[in-house]
Coordinates of C-alpha atoms and ligand atoms in Angstrom, one line a residue:
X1141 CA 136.2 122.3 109.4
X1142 CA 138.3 120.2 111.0
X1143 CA 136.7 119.2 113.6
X1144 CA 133.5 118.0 111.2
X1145 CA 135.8 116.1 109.5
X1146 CA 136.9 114.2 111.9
X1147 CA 133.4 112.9 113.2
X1148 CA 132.5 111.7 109.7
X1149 CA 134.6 109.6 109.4
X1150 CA 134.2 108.7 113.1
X1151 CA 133.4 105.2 114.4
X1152 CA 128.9 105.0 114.3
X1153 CA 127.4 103.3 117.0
X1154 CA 123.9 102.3 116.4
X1155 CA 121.5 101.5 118.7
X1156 CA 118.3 99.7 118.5
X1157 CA 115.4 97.9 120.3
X1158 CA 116.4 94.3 117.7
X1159 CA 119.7 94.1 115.8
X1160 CA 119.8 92.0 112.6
X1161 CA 121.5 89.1 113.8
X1162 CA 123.7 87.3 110.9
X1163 CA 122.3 83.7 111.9
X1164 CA 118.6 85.4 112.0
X1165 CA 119.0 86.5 108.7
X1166 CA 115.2 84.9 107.7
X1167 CA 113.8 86.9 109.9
X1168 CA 115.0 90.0 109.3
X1169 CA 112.6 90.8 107.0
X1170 CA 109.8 90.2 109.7
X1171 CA 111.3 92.6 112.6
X1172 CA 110.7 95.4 109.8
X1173 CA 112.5 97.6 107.4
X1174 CA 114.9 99.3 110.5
X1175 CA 116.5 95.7 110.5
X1176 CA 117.5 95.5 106.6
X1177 CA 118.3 99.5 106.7
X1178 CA 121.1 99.5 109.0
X1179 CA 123.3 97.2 108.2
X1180 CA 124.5 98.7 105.5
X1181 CA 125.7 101.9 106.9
X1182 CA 127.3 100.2 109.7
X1183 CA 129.4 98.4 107.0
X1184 CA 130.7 101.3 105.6
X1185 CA 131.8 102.7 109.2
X1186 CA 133.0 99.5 111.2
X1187 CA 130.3 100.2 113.5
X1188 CA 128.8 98.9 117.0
X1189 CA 125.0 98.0 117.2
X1190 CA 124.1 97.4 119.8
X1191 CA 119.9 96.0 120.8
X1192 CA 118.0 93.6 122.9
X1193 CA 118.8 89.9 121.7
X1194 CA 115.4 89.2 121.7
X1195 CA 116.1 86.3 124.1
X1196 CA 114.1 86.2 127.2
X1197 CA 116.0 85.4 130.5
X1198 CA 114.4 84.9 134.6
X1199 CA 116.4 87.5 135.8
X1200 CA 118.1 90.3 134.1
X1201 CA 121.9 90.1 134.4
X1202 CA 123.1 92.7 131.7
X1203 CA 125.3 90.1 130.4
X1204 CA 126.5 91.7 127.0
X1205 CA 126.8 89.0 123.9
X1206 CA 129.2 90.5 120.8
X1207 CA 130.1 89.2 118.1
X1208 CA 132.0 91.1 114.8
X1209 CA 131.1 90.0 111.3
X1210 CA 132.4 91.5 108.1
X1211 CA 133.4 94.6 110.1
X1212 CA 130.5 94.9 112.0
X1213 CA 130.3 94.1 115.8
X1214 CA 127.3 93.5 117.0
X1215 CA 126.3 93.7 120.7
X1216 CA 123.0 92.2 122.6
X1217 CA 121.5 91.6 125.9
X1218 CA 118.7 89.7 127.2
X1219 CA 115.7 91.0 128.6
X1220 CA 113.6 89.6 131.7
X1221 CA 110.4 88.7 131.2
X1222 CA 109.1 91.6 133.3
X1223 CA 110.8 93.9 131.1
X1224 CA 109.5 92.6 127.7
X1225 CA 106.0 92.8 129.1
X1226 CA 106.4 96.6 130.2
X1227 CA 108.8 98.0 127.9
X1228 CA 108.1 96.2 124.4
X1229 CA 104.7 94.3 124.3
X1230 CA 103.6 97.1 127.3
X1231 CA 104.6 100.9 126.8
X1232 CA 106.4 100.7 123.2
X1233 CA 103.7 98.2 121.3
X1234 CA 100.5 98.7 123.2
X1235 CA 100.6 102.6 124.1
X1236 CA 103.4 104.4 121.9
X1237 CA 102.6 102.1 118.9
X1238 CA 99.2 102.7 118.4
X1239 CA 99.2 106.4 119.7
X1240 CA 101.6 107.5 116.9
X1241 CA 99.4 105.8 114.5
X1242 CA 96.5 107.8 115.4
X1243 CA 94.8 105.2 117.3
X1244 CA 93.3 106.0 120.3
X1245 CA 91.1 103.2 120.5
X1246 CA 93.9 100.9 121.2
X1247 CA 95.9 102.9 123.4
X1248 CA 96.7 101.1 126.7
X1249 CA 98.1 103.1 129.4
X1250 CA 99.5 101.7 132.6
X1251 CA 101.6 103.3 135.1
X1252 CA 104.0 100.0 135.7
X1253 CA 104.9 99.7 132.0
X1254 CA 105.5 103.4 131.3
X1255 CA 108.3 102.8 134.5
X1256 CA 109.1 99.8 133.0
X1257 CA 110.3 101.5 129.7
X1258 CA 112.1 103.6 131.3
X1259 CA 113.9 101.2 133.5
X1260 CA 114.6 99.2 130.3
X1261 CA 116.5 102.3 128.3
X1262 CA 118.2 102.8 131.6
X1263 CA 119.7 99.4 131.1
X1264 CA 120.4 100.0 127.8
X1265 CA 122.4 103.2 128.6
X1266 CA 123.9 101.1 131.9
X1267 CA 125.3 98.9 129.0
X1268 CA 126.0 101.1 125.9
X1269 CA 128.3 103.8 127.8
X1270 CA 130.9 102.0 128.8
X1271 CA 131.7 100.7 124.9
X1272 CA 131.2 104.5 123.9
X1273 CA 135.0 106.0 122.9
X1274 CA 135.4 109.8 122.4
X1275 CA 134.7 110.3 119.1
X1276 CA 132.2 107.6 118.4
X1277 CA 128.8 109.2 116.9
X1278 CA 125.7 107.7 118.0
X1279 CA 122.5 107.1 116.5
X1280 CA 119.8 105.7 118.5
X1281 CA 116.9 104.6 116.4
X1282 CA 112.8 104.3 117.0
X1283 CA 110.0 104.7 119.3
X1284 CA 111.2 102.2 121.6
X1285 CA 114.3 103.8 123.3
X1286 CA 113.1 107.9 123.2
X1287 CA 114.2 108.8 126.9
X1288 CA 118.0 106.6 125.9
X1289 CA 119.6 110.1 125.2
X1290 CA 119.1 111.6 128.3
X1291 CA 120.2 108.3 129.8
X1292 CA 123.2 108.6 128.0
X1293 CA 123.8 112.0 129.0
X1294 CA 123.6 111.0 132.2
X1295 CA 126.3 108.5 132.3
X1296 CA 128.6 111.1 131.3
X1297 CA 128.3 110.5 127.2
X1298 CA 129.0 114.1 125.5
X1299 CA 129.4 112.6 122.3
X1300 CA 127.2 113.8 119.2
X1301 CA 123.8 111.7 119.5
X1302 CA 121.4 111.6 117.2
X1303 CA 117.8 110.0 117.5
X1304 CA 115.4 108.9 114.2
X1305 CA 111.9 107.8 114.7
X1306 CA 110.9 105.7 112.3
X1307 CA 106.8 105.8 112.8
X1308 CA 104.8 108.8 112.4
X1309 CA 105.0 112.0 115.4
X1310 CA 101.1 112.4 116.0
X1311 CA 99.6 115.8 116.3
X1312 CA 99.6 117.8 119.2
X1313 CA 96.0 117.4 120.3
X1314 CA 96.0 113.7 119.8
X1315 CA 99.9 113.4 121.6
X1316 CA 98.7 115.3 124.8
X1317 CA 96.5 112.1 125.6
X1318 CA 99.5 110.2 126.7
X1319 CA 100.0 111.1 130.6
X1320 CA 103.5 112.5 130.9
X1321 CA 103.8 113.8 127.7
X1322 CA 106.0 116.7 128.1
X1323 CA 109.0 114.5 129.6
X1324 CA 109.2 112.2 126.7
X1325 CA 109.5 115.2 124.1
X1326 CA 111.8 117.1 126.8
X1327 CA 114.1 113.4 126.5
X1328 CA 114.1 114.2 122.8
X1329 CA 115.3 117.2 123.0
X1330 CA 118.7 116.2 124.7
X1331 CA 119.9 114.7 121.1
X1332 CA 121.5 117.1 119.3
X1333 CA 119.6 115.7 115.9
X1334 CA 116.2 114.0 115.8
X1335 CA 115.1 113.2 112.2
X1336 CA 111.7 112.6 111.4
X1337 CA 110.2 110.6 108.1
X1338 CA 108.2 113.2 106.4
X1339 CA 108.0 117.3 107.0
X1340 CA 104.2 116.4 108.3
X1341 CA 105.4 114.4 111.2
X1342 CA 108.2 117.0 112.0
X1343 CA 105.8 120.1 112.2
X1344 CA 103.2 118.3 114.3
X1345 CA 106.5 118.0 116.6
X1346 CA 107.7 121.3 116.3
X1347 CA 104.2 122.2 117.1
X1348 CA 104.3 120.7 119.7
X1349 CA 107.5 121.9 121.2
X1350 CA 106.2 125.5 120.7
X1351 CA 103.0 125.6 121.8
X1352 CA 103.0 123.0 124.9
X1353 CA 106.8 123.7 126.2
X1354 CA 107.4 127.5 124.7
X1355 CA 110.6 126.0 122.7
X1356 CA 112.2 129.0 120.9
X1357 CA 112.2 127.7 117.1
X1358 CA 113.8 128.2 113.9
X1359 CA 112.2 126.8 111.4
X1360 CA 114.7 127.3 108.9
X1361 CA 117.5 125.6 110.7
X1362 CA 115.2 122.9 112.5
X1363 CA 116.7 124.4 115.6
X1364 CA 114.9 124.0 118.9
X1365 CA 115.9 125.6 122.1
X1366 CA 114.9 124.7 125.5
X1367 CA 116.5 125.2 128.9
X1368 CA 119.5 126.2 127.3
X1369 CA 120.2 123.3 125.2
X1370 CA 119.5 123.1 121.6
X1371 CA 118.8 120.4 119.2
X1372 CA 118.3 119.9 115.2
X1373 CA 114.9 118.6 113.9
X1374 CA 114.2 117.7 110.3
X1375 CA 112.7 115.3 107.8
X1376 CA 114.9 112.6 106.7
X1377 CA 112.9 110.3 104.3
X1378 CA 113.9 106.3 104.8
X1379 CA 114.4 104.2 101.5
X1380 CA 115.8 101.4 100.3
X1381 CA 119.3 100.1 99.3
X1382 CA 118.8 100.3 95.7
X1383 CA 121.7 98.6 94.7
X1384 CA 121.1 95.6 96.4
X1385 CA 117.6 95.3 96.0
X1386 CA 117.4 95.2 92.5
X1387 CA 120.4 93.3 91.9
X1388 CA 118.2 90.9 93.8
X1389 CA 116.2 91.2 90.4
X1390 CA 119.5 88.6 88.5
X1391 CA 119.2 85.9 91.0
X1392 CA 117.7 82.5 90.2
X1393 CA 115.9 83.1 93.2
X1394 CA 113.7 86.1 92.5
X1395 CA 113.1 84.5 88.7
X1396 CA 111.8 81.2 90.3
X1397 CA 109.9 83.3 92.8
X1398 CA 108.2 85.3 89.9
X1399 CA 107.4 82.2 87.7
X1400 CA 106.2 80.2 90.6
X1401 CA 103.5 82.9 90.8
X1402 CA 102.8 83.3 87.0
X1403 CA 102.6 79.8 86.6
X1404 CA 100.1 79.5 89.4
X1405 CA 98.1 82.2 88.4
X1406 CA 98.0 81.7 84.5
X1407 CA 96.4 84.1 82.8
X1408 CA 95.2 85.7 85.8
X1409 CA 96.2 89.0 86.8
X1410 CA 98.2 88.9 89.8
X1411 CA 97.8 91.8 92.5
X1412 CA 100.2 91.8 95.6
X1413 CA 100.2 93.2 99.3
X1414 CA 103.2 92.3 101.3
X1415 CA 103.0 93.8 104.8
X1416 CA 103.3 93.0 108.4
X1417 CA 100.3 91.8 110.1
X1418 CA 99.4 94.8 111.8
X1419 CA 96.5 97.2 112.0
X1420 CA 98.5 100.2 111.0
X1421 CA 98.7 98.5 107.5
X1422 CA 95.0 98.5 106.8
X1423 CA 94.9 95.3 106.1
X1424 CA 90.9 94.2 106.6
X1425 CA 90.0 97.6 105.3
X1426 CA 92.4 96.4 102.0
X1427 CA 89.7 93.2 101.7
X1428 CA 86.6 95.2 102.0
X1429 CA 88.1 97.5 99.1
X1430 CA 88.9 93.9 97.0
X1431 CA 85.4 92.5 97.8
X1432 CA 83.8 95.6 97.1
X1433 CA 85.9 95.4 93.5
X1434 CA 84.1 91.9 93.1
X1435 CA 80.5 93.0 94.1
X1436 CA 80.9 95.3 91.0
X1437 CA 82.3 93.0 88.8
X1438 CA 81.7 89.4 89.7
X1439 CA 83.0 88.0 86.4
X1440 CA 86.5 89.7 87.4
X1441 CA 86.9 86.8 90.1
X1442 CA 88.0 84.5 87.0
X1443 CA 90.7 87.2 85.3
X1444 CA 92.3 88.3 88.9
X1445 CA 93.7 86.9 91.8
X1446 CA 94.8 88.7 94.9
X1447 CA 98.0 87.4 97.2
X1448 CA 98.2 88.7 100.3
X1449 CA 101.4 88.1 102.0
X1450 CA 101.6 89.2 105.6
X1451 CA 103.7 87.4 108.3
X1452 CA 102.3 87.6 112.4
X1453 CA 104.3 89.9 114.4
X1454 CA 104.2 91.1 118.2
X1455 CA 102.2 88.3 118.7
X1456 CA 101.8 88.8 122.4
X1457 CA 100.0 91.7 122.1
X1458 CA 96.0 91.2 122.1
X1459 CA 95.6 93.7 119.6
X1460 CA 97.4 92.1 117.2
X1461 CA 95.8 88.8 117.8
X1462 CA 92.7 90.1 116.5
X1463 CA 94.1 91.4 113.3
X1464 CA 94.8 88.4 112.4
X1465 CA 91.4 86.5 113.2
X1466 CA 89.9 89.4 111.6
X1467 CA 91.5 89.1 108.5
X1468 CA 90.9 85.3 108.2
X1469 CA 87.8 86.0 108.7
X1470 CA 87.2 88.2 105.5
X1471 CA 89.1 86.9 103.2
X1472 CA 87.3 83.4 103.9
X1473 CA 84.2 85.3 103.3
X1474 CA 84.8 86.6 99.9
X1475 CA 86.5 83.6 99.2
X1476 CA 83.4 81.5 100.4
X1477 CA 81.4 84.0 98.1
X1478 CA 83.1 83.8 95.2
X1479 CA 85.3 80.8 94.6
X1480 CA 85.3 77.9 92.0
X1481 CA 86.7 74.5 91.8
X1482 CA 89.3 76.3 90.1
X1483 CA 89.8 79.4 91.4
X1484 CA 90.0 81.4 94.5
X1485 CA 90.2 85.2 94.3
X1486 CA 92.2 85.9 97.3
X1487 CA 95.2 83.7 98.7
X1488 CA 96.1 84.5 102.6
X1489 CA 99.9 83.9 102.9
X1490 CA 101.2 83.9 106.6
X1491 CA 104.9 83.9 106.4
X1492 CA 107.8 85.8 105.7
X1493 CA 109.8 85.3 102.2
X1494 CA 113.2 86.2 101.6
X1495 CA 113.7 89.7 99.7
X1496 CA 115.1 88.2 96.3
X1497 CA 111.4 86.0 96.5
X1498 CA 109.7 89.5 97.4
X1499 CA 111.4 91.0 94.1
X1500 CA 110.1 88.2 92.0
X1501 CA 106.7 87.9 93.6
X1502 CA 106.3 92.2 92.8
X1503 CA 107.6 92.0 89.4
X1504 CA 104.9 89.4 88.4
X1505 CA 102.2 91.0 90.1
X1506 CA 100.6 93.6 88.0
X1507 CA 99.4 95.9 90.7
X1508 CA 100.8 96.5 93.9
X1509 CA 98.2 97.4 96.9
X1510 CA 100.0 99.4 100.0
X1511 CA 96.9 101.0 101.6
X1512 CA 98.0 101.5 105.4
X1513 CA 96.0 103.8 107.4
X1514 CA 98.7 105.2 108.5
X1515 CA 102.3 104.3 107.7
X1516 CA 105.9 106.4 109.2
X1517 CA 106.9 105.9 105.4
X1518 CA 106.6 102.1 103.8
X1519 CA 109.4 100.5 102.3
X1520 CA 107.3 97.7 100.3
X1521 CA 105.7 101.0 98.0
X1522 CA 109.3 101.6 97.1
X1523 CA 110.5 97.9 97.2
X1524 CA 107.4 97.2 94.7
X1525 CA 108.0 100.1 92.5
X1526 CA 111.9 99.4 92.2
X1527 CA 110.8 95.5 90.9
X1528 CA 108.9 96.6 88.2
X1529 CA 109.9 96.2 84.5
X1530 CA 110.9 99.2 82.7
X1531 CA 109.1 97.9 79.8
X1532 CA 105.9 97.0 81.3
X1533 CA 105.6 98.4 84.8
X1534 CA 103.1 97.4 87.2
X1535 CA 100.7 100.3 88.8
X1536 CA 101.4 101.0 92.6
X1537 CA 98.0 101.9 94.3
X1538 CA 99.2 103.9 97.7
X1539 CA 97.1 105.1 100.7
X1540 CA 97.4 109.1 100.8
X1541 CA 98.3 108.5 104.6
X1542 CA 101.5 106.4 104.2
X1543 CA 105.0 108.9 104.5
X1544 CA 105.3 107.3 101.5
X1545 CA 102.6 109.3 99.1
X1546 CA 104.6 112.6 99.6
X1547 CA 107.6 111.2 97.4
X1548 CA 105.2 108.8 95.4
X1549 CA 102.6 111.2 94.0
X1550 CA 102.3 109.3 90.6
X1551 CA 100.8 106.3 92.3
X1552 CA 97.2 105.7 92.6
X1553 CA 96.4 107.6 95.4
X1554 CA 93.3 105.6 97.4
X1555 CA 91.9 106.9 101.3
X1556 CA 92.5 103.6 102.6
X1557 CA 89.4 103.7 104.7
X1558 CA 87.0 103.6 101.8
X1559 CA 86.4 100.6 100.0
X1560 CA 84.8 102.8 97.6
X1561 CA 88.0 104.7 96.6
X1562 CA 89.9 101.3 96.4
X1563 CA 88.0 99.3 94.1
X1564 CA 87.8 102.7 91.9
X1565 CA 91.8 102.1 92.0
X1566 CA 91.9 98.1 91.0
X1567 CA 89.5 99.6 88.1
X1568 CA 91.7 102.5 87.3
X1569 CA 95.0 100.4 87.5
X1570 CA 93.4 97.4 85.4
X1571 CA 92.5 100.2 82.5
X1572 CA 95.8 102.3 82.5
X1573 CA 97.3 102.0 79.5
X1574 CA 100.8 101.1 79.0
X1575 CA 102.1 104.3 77.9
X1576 CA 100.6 105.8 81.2
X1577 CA 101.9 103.4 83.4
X1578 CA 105.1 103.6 81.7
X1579 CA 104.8 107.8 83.0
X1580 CA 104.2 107.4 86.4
X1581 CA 106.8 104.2 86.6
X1582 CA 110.2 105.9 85.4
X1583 CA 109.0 109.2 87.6
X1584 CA 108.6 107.1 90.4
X1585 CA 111.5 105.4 90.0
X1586 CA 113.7 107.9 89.6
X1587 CA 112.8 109.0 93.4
X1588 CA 113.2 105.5 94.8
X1589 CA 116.7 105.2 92.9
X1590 CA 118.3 108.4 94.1
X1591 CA 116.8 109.1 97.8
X1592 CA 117.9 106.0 98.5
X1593 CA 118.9 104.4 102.1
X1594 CA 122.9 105.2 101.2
X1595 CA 121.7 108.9 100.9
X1596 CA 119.4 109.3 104.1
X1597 CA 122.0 107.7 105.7
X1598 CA 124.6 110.2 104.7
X1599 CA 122.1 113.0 105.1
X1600 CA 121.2 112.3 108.9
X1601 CA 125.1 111.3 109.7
X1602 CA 126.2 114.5 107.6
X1603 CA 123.8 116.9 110.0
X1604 CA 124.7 114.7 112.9
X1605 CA 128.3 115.4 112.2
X1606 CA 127.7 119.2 111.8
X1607 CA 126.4 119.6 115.3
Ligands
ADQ105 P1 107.4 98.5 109.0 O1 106.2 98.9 109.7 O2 107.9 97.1 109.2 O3 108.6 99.5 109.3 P2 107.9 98.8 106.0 O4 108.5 100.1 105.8 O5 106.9 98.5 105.0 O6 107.1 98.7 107.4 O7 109.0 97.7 106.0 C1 108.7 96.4 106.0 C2 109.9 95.6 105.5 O8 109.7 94.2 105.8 C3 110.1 95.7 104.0 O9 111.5 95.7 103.6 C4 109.4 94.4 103.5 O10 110.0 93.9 102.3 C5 109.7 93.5 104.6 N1 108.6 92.5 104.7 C6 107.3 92.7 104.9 N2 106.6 91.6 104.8 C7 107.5 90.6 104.6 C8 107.4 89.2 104.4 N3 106.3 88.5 104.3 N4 108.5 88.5 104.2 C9 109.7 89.2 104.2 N5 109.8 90.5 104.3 C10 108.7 91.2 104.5 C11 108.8 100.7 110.1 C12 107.8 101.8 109.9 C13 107.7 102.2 108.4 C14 109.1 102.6 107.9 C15 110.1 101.5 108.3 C16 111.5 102.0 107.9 O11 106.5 101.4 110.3 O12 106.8 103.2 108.2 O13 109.0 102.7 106.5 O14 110.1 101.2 109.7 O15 111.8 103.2 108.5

């Protein structure tokens, strides 16, 4: 007792591929929700985190940067060239990436960057263990630094480590397509917690781990034991500081944001996407679902407008090149197709907007789209759901195949692929009456309000703790 004690209240050390630094504050929004998600809890424990600076440099030098704000020190180190190609735009963005996210397709594999990923976590751990005291806990996050556990271990770091992937675990016949497969999952297994987004993504791991490595598991405990060693998985669902987002809602800010879009739209109804440009996010397949919509009802293109906000990322990466030309490309056509001197049905937005703008933006946009084809869990669905008013809520439609539609289940469900099934949903969504909308809103809401980021937080540090 204790002994558990003690390590809650124990210095956290987080580590990540980015860190939120304070003077990149704009851009925190862009790297992601893991930026926005952590600082918080590292407030509460006068924590380390500790990332790449996202600086590039000729030569690595492992030079460490810190600096400690409110509390909070934060610690980063340049990367070489060589090793952003390998380990982030190479093995983490081209093959990891788009393998968990079912995509096959896009999956590069190259025997230089998978050694250059690991040679990047090794540095990491090379630079982490020496700031590691006794009783620090540590929680290394994402798809990006898998094998830095072991690494740690390595060095000589005993200390409690836990791991949380923040993208989906793929199933097991799709996972066995990445060549060495079995020594990233054994990596895994030297943290003694890895937390998972939804119970889905954590049985097509455990699956895994039983059938390809004959792990002995208990599925009632999460316990997995290999070789001796034994670590905890379960589902930890991500969401989103409640308290300061909608307090967000009182700022001037988010009211300018909200009538800037009313006033633009006029008595159109506004319907928002906000996501990363990205191909997880189903982005092109979202337009062909809208200019299906107008093909049905033509006359609609003069009562409803559609903003798509979505800001470039991992721009090096080829893949992600195309999204974008891609999605130009369609929303010029329907735009082509169907605008007037005075209207155009879909307005393209390429940058990033603070989160008090976001909150304004969702609360005067009548229906929120969040159709990925494949999303770890989604923060925006919860972010858009948690900007709504009480009194006359918006409608949320959600892709089934976001981590997100497990807690969500009173949105409009849509299969993102079919453009079909998502003009069905702007049809359904522009017909729901209030009191319905009203229904689904406050049940919603009440999941977004309580499993909140302050509670997984507690939840993955409480198990973490308990090991
Ligand atoms: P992301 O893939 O980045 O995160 P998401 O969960 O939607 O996806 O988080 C995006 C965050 O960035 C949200 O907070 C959103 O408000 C913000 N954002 C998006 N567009 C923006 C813009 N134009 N301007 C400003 N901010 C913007 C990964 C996983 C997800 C998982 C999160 C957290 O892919 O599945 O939910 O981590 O674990």
């Amino acid at each position: 007792m204790e002994r558990s004690a003690l390590t809650e209240n124990s210095r956290l050390v987080v580590i990540s591929n980015r860190v939120a630094v304070p003077k990149a504050r704009g851009a925190a929004g862009a790297q992601g929700g893991l930026a926005g998600a952590l600082n918080a809890a590292l407030k509460e424990r006068s924590g380390l985190w500790f990332g790449w600076s996202g600086e590039e440099v000729a030569e690595h030098t492992g030079e460490i940067e810190t600096q400690t704000t409110e509390g909070v020190t934060i610690a980063t180190m340049d990367l070489s060239k060589r090793d952003i190609d390998e380990y982030y735009n190479g093995y983490a963005n081209s093959t990891l990436w788009p393998l968990f996210h079912y995509r096959l397709d896009l999956v590069e594999y190259e025997r230089e960057t998978a050694k250059g990923y690991e040679r990047v976590n090794e540095r990491f751990a090379e630079a982490v263990a020496p700031m590691i005291e006794p009783d620090d806990n540590i929680w290394v996050h994402d798809y990006h630094l898998m094998p830095l556990g072991e690494r740690l271990r390595s060095h000589g770091i005993d200390n409690r480590i836990g791991f949380f992937l923040h993208i989906p675990w793929p199933p097991t016949r799709l996972y066995v397509s990445l060549p060495y497969h079995e020594r990233l999952v054994r990596t895994l297994l030297s943290y003694d917690v890895v937390g998972f987004q939804t119970e889905e993504w954590l049985e097509s791991f455990v699956h895994y781990c039983e059938t390809e490595l004959g792990a002995e598991v208990d599925k009632k405990t999460g316990k997995i034991r290999l070789d001796g060693r034994e670590a905890i998985a379960r589902a930890y669902p991500i969401g989103i500081d409640w308290d300061h987002f909608s307090a967000l809602g009182n700022t001037g800010e988010a009211r300018q944001a909200a009538q800037r879009l009313l006033s633009s739209t006029r008595r159109r109804i506004a319907m928002i996407g906000v996501d990363r440009l990205d191909y997880s996010k189903g982005l092109p397949e979202r337009i062909d679902g809208i200019g299906r919509f107008f093909d049905r009802h033509p006359e609609r293109a003069r009562d409803l407008v559609f903003i798509q906000i979505a800001p470039p990322s991992r721009e090096d990466v080829e893949s992600y090149q195309e999204i974008r030309e891609q999605l130009e490309q369609k929303c010029g056509e329907i735009n082509g197709a169907r605008s007037e001197v005075d209207i155009v049905p879909i307005r393209y937005v390429n940058r990033g907007y603070s989160h008090a703008e976001l909150f304004g933006f969702f609360r005067a946009a009548k229906i929120g789209l969040v159709t990925p084809l494949r999303d770890g869990m989604n923060l925006v669905a919860k972010e858009y759901i948690a900007a709504q008013d009480p009194e006359d809520p918006g409608v949320l439609i959600l892709s089934q195949f976001a981590g997100a539609a497990i807690q969500l289940c009173d949105a409009v469900m849509v299969n993102p692929h079919s453009p079909d099934d998502i003009a069905h949903a702007i049809q359904v969504a522009l017909d729901m009456p209030l009191d319905e909308r009203k229904r689904r809103y406050e049940k919603m809401v009440k999941t977004v309000r309580d499993d909140n980021l302050q509670a997984w937080t507690a939840n993955f540090l409480r198990d973490l703790a308990a090991t």
